[in-house]
mmCIF file of C-alpha atoms in Angstrom:
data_model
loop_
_atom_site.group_PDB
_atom_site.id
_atom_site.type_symbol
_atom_site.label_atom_id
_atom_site.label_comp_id
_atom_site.label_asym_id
_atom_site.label_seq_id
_atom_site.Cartn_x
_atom_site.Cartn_y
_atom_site.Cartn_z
ATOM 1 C CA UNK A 22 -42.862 31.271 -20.073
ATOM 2 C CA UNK A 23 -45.094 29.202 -17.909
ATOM 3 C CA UNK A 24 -42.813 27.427 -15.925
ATOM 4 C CA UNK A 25 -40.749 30.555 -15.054
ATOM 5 C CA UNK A 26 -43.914 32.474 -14.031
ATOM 6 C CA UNK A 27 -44.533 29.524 -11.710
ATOM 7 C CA UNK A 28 -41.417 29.393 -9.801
ATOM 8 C CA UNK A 29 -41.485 33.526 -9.803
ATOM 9 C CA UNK A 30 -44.736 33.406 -7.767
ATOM 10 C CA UNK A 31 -43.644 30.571 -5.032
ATOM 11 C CA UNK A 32 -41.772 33.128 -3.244
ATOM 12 C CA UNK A 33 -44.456 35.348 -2.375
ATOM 13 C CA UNK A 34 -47.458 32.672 -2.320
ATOM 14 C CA UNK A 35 -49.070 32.154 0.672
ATOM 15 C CA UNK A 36 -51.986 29.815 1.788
ATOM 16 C CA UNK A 37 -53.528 27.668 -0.297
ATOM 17 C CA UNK A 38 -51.799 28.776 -3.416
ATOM 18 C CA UNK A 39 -48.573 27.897 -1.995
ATOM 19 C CA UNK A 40 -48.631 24.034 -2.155
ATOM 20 C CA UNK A 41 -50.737 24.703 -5.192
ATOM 21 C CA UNK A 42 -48.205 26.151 -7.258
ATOM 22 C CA UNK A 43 -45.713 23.458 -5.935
ATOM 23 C CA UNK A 44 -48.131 20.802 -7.436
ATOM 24 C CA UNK A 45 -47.696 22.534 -10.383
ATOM 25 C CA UNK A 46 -44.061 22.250 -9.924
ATOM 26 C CA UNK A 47 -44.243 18.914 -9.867
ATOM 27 C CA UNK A 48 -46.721 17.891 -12.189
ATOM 28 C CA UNK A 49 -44.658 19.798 -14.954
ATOM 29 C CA UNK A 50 -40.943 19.194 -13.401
ATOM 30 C CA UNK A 51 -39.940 22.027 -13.516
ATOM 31 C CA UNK A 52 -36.634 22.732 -11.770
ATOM 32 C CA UNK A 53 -36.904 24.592 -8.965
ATOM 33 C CA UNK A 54 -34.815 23.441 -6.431
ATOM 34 C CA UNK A 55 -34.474 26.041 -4.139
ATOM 35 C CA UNK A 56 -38.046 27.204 -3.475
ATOM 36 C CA UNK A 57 -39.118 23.145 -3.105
ATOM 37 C CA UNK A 58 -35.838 23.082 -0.625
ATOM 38 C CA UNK A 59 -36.908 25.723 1.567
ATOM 39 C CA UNK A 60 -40.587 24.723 0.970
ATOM 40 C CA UNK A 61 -39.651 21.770 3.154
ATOM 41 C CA UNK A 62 -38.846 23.166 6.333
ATOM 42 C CA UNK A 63 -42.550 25.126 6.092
ATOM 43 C CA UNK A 64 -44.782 25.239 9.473
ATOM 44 C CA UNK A 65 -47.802 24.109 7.307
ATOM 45 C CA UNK A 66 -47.887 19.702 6.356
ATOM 46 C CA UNK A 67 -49.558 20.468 3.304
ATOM 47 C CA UNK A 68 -46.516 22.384 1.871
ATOM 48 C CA UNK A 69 -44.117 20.125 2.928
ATOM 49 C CA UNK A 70 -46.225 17.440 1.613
ATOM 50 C CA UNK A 71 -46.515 18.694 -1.584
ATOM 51 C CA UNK A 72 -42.870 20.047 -1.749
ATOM 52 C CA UNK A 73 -42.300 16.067 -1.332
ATOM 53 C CA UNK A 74 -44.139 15.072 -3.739
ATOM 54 C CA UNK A 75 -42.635 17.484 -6.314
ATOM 55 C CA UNK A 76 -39.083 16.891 -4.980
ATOM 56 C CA UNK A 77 -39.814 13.214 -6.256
ATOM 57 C CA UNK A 78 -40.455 14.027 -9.813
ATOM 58 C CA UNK A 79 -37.725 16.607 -10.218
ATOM 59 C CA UNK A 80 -34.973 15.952 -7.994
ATOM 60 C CA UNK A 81 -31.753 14.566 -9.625
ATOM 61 C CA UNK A 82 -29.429 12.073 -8.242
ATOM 62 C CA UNK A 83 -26.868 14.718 -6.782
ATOM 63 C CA UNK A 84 -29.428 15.449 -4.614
ATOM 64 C CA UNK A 85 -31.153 12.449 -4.088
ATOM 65 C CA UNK A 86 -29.550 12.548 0.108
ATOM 66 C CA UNK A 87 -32.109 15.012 0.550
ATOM 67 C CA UNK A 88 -34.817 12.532 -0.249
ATOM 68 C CA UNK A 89 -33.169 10.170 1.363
ATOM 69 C CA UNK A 90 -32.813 11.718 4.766
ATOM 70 C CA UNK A 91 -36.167 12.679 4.689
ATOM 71 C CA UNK A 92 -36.987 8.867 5.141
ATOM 72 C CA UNK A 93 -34.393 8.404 7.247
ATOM 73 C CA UNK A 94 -34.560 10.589 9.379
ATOM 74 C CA UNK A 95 -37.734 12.661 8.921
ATOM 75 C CA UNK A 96 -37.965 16.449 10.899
ATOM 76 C CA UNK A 97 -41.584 16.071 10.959
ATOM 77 C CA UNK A 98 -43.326 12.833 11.916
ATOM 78 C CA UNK A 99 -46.105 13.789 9.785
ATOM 79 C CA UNK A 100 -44.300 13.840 6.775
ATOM 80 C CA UNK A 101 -42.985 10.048 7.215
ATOM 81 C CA UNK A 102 -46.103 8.510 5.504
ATOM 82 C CA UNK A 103 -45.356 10.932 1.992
ATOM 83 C CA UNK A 104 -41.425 10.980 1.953
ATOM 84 C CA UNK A 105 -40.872 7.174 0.933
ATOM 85 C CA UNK A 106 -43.706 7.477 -1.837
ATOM 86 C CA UNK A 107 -41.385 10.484 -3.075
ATOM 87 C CA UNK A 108 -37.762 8.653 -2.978
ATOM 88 C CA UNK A 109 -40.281 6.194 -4.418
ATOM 89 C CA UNK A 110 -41.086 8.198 -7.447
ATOM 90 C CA UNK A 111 -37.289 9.727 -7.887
ATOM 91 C CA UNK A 112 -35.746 6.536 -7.767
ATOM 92 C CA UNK A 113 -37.497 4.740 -10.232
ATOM 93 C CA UNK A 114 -36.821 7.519 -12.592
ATOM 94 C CA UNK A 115 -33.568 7.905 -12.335
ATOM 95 C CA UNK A 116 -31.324 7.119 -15.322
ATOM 96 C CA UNK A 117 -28.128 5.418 -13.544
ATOM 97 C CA UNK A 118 -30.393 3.468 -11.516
ATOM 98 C CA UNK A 119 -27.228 1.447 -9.787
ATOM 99 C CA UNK A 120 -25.898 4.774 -8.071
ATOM 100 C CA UNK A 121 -29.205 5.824 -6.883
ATOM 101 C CA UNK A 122 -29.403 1.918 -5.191
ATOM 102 C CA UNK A 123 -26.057 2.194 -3.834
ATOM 103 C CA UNK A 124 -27.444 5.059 -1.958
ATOM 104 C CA UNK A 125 -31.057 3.317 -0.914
ATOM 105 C CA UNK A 126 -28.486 0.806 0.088
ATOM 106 C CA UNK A 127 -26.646 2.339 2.393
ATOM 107 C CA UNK A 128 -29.524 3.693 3.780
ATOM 108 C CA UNK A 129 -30.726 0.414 4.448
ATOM 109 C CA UNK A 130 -27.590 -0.137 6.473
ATOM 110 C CA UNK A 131 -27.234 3.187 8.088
ATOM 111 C CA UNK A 132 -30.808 3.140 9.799
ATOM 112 C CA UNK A 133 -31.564 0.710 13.031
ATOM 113 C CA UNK A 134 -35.223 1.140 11.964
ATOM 114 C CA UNK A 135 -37.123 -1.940 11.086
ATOM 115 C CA UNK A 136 -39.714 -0.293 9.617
ATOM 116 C CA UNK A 137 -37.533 2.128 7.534
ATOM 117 C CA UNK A 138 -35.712 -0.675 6.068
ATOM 118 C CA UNK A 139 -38.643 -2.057 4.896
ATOM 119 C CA UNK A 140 -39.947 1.262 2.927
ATOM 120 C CA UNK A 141 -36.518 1.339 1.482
ATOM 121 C CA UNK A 142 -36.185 -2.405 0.397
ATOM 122 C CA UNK A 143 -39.928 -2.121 -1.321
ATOM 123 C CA UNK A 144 -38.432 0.509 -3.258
ATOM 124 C CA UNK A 145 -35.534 -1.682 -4.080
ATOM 125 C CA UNK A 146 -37.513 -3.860 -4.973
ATOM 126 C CA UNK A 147 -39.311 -1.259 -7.430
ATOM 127 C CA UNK A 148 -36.395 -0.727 -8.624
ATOM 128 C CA UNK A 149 -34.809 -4.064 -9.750
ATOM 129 C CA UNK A 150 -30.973 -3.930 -10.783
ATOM 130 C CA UNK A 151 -28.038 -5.847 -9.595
ATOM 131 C CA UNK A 152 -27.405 -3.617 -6.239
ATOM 132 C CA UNK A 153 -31.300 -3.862 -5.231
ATOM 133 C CA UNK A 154 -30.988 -7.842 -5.878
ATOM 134 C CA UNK A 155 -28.181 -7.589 -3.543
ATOM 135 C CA UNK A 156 -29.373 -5.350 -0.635
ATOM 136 C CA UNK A 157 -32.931 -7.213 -0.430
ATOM 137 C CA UNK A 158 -31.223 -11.011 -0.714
ATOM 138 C CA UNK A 159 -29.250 -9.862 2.042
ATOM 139 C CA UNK A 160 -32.384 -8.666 3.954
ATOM 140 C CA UNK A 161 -33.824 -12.089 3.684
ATOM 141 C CA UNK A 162 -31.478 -13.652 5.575
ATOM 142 C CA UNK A 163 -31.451 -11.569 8.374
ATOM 143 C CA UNK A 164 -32.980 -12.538 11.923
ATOM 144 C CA UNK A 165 -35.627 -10.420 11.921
ATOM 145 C CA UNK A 166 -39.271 -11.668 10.815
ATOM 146 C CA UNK A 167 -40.352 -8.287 9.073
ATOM 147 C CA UNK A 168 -37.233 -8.152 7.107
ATOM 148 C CA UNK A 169 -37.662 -11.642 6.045
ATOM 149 C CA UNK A 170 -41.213 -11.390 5.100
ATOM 150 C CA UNK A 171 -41.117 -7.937 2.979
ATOM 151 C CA UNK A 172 -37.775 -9.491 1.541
ATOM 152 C CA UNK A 173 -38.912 -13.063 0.216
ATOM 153 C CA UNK A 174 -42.281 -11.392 -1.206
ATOM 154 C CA UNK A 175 -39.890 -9.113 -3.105
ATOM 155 C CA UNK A 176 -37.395 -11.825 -4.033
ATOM 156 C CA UNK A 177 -40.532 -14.109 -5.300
ATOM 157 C CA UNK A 178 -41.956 -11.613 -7.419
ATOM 158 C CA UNK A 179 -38.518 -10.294 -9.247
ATOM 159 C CA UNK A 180 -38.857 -9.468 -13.123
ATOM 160 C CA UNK A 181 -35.523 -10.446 -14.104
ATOM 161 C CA UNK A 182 -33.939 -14.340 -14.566
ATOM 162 C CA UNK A 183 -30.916 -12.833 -12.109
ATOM 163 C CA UNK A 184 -33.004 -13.473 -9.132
ATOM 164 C CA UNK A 185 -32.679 -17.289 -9.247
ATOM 165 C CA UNK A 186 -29.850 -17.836 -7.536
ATOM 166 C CA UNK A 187 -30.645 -15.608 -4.619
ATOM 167 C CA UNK A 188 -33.709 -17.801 -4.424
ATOM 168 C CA UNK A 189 -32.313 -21.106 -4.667
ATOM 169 C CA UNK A 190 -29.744 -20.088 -1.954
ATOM 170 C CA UNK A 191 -32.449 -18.630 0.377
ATOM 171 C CA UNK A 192 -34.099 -21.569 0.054
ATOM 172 C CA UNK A 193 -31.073 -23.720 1.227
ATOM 173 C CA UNK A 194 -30.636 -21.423 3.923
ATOM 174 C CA UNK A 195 -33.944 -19.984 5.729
ATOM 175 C CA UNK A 196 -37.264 -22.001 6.417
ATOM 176 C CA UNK A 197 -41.193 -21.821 7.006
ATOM 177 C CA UNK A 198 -42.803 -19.736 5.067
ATOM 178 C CA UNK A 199 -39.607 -17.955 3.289
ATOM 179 C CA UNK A 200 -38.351 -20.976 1.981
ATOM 180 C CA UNK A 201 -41.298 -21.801 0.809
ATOM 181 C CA UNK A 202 -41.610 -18.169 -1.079
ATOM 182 C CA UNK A 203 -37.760 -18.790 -2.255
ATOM 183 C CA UNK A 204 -38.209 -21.900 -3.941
ATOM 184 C CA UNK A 205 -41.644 -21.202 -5.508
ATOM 185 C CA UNK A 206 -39.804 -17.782 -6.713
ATOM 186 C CA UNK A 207 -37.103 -19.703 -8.065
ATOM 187 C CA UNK A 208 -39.537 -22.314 -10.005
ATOM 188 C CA UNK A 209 -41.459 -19.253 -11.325
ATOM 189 C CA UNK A 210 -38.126 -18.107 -13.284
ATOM 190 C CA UNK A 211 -37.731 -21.598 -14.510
ATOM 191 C CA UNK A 212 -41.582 -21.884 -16.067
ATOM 192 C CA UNK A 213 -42.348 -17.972 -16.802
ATOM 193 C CA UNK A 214 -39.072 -16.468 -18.459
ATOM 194 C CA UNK A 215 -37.440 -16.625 -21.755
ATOM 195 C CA UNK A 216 -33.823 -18.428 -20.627
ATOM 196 C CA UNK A 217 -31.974 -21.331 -22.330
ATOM 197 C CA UNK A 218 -33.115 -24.623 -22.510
ATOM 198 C CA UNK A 219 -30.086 -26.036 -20.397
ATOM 199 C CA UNK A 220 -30.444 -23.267 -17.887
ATOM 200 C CA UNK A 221 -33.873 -24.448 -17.422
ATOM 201 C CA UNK A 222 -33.276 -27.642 -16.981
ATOM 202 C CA UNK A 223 -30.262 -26.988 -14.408
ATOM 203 C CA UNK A 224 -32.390 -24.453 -12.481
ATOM 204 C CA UNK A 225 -35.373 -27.743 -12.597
ATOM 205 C CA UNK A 226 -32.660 -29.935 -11.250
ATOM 206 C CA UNK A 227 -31.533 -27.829 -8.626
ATOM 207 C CA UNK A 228 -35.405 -26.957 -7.600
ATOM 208 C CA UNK A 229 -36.343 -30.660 -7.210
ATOM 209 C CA UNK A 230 -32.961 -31.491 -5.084
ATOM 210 C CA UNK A 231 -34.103 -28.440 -3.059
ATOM 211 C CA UNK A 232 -37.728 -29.139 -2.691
ATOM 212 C CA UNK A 233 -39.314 -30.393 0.546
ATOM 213 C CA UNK A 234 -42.876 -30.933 -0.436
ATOM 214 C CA UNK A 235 -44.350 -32.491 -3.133
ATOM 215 C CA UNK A 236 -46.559 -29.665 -3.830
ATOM 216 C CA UNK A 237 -43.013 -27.969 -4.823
ATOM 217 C CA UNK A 238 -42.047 -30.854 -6.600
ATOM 218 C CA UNK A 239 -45.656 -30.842 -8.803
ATOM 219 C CA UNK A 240 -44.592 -27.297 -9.660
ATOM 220 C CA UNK A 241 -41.071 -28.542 -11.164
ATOM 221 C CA UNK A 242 -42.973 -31.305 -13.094
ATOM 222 C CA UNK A 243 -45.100 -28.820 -14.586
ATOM 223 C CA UNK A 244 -42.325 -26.575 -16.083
ATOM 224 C CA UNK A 245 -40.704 -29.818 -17.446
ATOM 225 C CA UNK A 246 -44.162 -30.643 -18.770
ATOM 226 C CA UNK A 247 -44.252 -27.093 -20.225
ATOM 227 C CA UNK A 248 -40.878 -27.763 -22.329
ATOM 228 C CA UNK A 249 -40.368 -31.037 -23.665
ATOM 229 C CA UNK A 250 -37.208 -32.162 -24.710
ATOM 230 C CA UNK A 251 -34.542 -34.975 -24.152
ATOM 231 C CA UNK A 252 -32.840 -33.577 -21.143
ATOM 232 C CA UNK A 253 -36.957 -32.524 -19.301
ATOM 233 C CA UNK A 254 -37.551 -36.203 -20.764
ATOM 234 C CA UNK A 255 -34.609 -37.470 -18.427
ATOM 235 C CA UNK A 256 -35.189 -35.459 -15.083
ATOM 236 C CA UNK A 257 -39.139 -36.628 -15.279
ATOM 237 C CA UNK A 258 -37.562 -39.748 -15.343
ATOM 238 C CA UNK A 259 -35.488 -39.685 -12.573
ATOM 239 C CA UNK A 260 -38.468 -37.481 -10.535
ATOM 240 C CA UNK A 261 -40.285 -41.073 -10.803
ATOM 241 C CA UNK A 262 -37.888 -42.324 -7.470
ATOM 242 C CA UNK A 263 -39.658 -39.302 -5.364
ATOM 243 C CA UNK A 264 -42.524 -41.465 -3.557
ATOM 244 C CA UNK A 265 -44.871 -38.449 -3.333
ATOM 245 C CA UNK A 266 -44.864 -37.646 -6.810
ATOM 246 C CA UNK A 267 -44.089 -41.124 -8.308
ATOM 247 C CA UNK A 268 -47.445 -41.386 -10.786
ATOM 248 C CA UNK A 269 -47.148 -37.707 -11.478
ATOM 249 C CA UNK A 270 -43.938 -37.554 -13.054
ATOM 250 C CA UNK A 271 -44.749 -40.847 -14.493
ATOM 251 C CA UNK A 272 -47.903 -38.981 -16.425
ATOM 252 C CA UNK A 273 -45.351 -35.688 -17.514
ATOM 253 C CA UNK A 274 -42.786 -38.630 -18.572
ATOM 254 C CA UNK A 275 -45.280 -40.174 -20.855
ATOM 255 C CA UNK A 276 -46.871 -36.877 -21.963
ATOM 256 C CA UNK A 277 -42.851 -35.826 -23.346
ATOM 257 C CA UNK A 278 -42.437 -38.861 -24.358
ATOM 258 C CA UNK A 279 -44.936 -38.882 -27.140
ATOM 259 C CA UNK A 280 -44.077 -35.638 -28.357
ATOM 260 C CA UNK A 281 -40.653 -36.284 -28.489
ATOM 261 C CA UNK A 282 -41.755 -39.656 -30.120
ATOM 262 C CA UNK A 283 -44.005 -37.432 -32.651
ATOM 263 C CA UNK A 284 -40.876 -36.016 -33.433
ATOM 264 C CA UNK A 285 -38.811 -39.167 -34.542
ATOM 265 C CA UNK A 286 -36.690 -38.978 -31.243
ATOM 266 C CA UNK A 287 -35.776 -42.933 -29.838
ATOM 267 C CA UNK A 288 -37.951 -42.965 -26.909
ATOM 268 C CA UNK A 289 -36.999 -46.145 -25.683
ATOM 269 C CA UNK A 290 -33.593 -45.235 -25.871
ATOM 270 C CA UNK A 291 -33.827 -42.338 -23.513
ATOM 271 C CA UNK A 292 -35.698 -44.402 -21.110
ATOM 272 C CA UNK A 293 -32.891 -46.951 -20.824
ATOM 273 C CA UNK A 294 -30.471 -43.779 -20.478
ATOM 274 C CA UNK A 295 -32.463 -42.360 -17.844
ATOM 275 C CA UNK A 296 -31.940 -43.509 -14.568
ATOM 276 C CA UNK A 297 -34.487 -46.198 -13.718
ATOM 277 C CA UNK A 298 -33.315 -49.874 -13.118
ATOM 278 C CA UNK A 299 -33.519 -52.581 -15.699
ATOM 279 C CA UNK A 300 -35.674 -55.194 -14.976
ATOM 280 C CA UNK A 301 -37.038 -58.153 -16.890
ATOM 281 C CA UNK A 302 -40.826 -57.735 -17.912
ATOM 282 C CA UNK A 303 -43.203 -60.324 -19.208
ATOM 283 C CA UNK A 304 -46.440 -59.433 -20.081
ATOM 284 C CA UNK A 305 -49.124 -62.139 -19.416
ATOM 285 C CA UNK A 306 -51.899 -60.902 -20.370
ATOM 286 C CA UNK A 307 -54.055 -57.720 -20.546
ATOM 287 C CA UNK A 308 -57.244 -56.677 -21.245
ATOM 288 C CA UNK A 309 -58.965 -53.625 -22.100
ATOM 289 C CA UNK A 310 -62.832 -52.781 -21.375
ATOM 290 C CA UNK A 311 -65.596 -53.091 -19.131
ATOM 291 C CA UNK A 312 -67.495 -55.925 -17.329
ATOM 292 C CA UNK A 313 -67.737 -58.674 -19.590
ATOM 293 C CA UNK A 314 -67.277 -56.810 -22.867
ATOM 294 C CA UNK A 315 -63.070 -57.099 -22.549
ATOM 295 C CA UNK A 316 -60.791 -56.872 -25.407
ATOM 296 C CA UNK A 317 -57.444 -58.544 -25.584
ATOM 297 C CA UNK A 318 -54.685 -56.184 -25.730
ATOM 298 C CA UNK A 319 -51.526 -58.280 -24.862
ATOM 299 C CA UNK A 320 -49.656 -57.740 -27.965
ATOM 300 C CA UNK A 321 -50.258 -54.147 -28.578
ATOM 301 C CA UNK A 322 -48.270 -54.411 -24.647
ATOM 302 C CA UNK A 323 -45.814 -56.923 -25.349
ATOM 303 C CA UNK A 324 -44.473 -54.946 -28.070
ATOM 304 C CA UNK A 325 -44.181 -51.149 -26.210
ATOM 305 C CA UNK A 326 -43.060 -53.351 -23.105
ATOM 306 C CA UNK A 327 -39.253 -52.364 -22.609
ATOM 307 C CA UNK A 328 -36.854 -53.292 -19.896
ATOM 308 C CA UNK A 329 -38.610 -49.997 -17.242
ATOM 309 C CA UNK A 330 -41.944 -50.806 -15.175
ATOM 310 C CA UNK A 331 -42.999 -48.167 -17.335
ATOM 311 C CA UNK A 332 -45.057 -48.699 -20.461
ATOM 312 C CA UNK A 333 -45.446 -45.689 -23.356
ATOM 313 C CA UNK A 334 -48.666 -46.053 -25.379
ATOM 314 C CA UNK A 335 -48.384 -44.347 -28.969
ATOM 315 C CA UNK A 336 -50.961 -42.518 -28.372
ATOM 316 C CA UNK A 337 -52.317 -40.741 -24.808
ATOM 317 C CA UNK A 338 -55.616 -41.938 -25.627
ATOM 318 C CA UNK A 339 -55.995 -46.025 -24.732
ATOM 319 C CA UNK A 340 -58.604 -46.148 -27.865
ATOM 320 C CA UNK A 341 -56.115 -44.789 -30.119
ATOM 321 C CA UNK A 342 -53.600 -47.243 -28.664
ATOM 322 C CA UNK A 343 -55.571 -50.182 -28.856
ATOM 323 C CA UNK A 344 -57.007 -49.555 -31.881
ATOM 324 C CA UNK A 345 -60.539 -48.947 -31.118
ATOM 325 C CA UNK A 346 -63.302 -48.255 -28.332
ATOM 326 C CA UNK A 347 -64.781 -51.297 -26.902
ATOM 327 C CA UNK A 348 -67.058 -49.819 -24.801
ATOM 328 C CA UNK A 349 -68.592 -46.161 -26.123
ATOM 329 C CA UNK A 350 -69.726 -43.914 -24.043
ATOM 330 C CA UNK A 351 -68.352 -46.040 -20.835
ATOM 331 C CA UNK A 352 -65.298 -45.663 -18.444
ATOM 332 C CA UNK A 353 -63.110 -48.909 -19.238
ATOM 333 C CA UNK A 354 -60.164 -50.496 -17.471
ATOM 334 C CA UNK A 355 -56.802 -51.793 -18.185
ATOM 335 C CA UNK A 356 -56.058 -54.849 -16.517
ATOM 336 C CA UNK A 357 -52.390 -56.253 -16.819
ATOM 337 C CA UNK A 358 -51.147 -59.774 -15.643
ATOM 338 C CA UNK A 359 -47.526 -59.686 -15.925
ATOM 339 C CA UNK A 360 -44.015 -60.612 -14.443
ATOM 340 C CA UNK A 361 -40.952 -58.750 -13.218
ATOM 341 C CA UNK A 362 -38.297 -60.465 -12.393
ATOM 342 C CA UNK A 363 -39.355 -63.882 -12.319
ATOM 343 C CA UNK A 364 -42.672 -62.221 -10.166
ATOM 344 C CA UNK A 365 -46.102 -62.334 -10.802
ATOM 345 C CA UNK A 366 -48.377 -59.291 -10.340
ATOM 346 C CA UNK A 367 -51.700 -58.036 -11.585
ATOM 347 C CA UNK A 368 -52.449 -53.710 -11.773
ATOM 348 C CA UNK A 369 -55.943 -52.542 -13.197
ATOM 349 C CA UNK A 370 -55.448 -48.821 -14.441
ATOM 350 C CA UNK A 371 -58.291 -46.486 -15.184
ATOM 351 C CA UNK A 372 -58.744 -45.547 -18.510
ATOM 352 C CA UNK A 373 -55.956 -43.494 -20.089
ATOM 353 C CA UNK A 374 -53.724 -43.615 -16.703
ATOM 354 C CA UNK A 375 -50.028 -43.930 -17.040
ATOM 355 C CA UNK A 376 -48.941 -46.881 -17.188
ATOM 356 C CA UNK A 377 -46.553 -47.816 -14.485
ATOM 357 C CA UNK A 378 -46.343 -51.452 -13.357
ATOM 358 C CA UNK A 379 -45.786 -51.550 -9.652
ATOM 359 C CA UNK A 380 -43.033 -53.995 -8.079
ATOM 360 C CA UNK A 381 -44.360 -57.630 -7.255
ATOM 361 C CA UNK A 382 -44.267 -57.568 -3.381
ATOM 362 C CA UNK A 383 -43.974 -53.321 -3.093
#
């Protein structure tokens, strides 16, 4: 009989016991409706506060409005700092969690509050759900700065894959700093959650044609990098004609290439399917070491040389390749002579770089 002892003495408590026993209210949600309703019009901030606070954890979504109006359209400006902390706490308890955001949602519209919005998008955001996705992505594209700013943090740190394309068209459509949160958002989904493999690889597509900065594009070559396969094989590939990040997605090319090649897949094959030009390469000679202790490696080249300015070792490691360490203990070289196209060039590569021949005359 505790609970009904409680709500029997709220209606003669007075002073300190009063928001006391409402605690208590809240802390065991109990239903007591009326006494928290009438405890919210009190003279006293402390028992409106704490009537608040206990209408958060026991109000239902039939009378949710109440909650709502209170951030709204508080009666007491000192209550505006607990109310949204209490639609907080009801909302993200509430079992049909799409009605009680149709509601914030509304809200959101009804008010001409900046600040108002932006308690009742955080708890949106809280929230998650289809209608919160909805409300917020619609918040980020509005004109003012605040709204933009609570909006793409939200957007950028959503738990669920059905964020992604409210990203990537936020990124297509605002810019500074929220496109910039937008597109990094939408690259988190790609790397961090448990989707198919040709979703990932669309969403990777669609990131790099949307990217404006090679740090953005870096990010994109790491979540290829992260899942290897024939298709992240192909767009590392064809992230080789960005200038910015030409060596890098050489390097996550080669690293999927040889575990795809540990796997038995036709490396070579894929590379002639995936988007670079054809050329004709000769290798003339090359040599692997350090001052004058050099050892030739010109056929272990000529015969991973294809028809791509790109060369794939069997093995990351040049010793492995080459069969060997000429120098122990020692930082070699790779020098290459070779020709493309009738063209004579000459690269030197640092020891276990990717290597990518560079155009005679580029």
């Amino acid at each position: 009989n505790v609970d009904t002892q409680i709500v029997a003495l709220l209606s003669g408590a007075e002073g300190k016991m009063y928001p006391l026993l409402i605690e208590l209210v809240g802390n065991r949600r109990i239903n007591a409706m009326p006494a928290l309703l009438e405890a919210l019009d009190h003279a006293d901030q402390s028992v409106r506060g704490a009537a608040l606070t206990a209408f958060g954890e026991t109000v239902a979504l039939d009378r949710l409005s109440v909650l709502v109006s209170q951030v709204v359209d508080p009666t007491h400006p000192a209550d505006v700092p607990v109310a949204p902390q209490a639609l907080n706490a009801a909302s993200i308890r509430m079992p049909d969690r799409e009605a009680c955001a149709t509601q914030l949602a509304a809200a959101t519209e009804r008010t001409s509050s900046v600040p108002t919005k932006s308690s009742l998008l955080q708890i949106l955001g809280a929230m998650g759900g289809t209608k919160a996705l909805s409300t917020i992505g619609t918040a980020a594209k509005s004109a003012d700065p605040q709204l933009q700013d609570i909006s793409s943090r939200l957007l950028g740190k959503w738990m669920t894959e059905d964020a992604a394309p409210v990203l990537l068209d936020l990124a297509k459509t605002v810019s500074g700093k929220y496109r910039v949160r937008a597109i990094r958002g939408y690259i988190r989904i790609a790397r961090q959650f448990d989707i198919p493999a040709e979703q990932r690889v669309e969403m990777c597509r669609y990131a790099l044609e949307a990217s404006r900065q090679s740090e953005e594009q870096k990010l994109v070559l790491e979540v290829l990098k992260r899942y290897p396969n024939t298709e992240t094989f192909k767009l590392a590939v064809r992230a080789m004609q960005f200038p910015e990040v030409k060596e890098e997605a050489a390097q996550v090319t080669r690293i999927i290439a040889q575990k795809l090649g540990g796997k038995g897949v036709d490396v070579s094959e894929l590379l002639a399917k995936g988007g670079l030009d054809k050329i004709k390469l000769e290798i003339v000679k090359a040599e692997y070491g350090v001052g004058a202790t050099q050892q030739d490696v010109t056929t272990v080249l000529r015969k991973q040389a294809r028809d791509l300015p790109l060369i794939i070792l069997t093995s990351a490691s040049y010793n492995a390749s080459f069969g060997g360490d000429p120098v122990p203990g020692i930082v070699k070289q790779l020098r290459i002579r070779y020709r493309i196209n009738g063209k004579t060039a000459e690269v030197s590569l640092p020891e276990n770089a990717t290597i990518l021949l560079p155009l005679p005359g580029a």
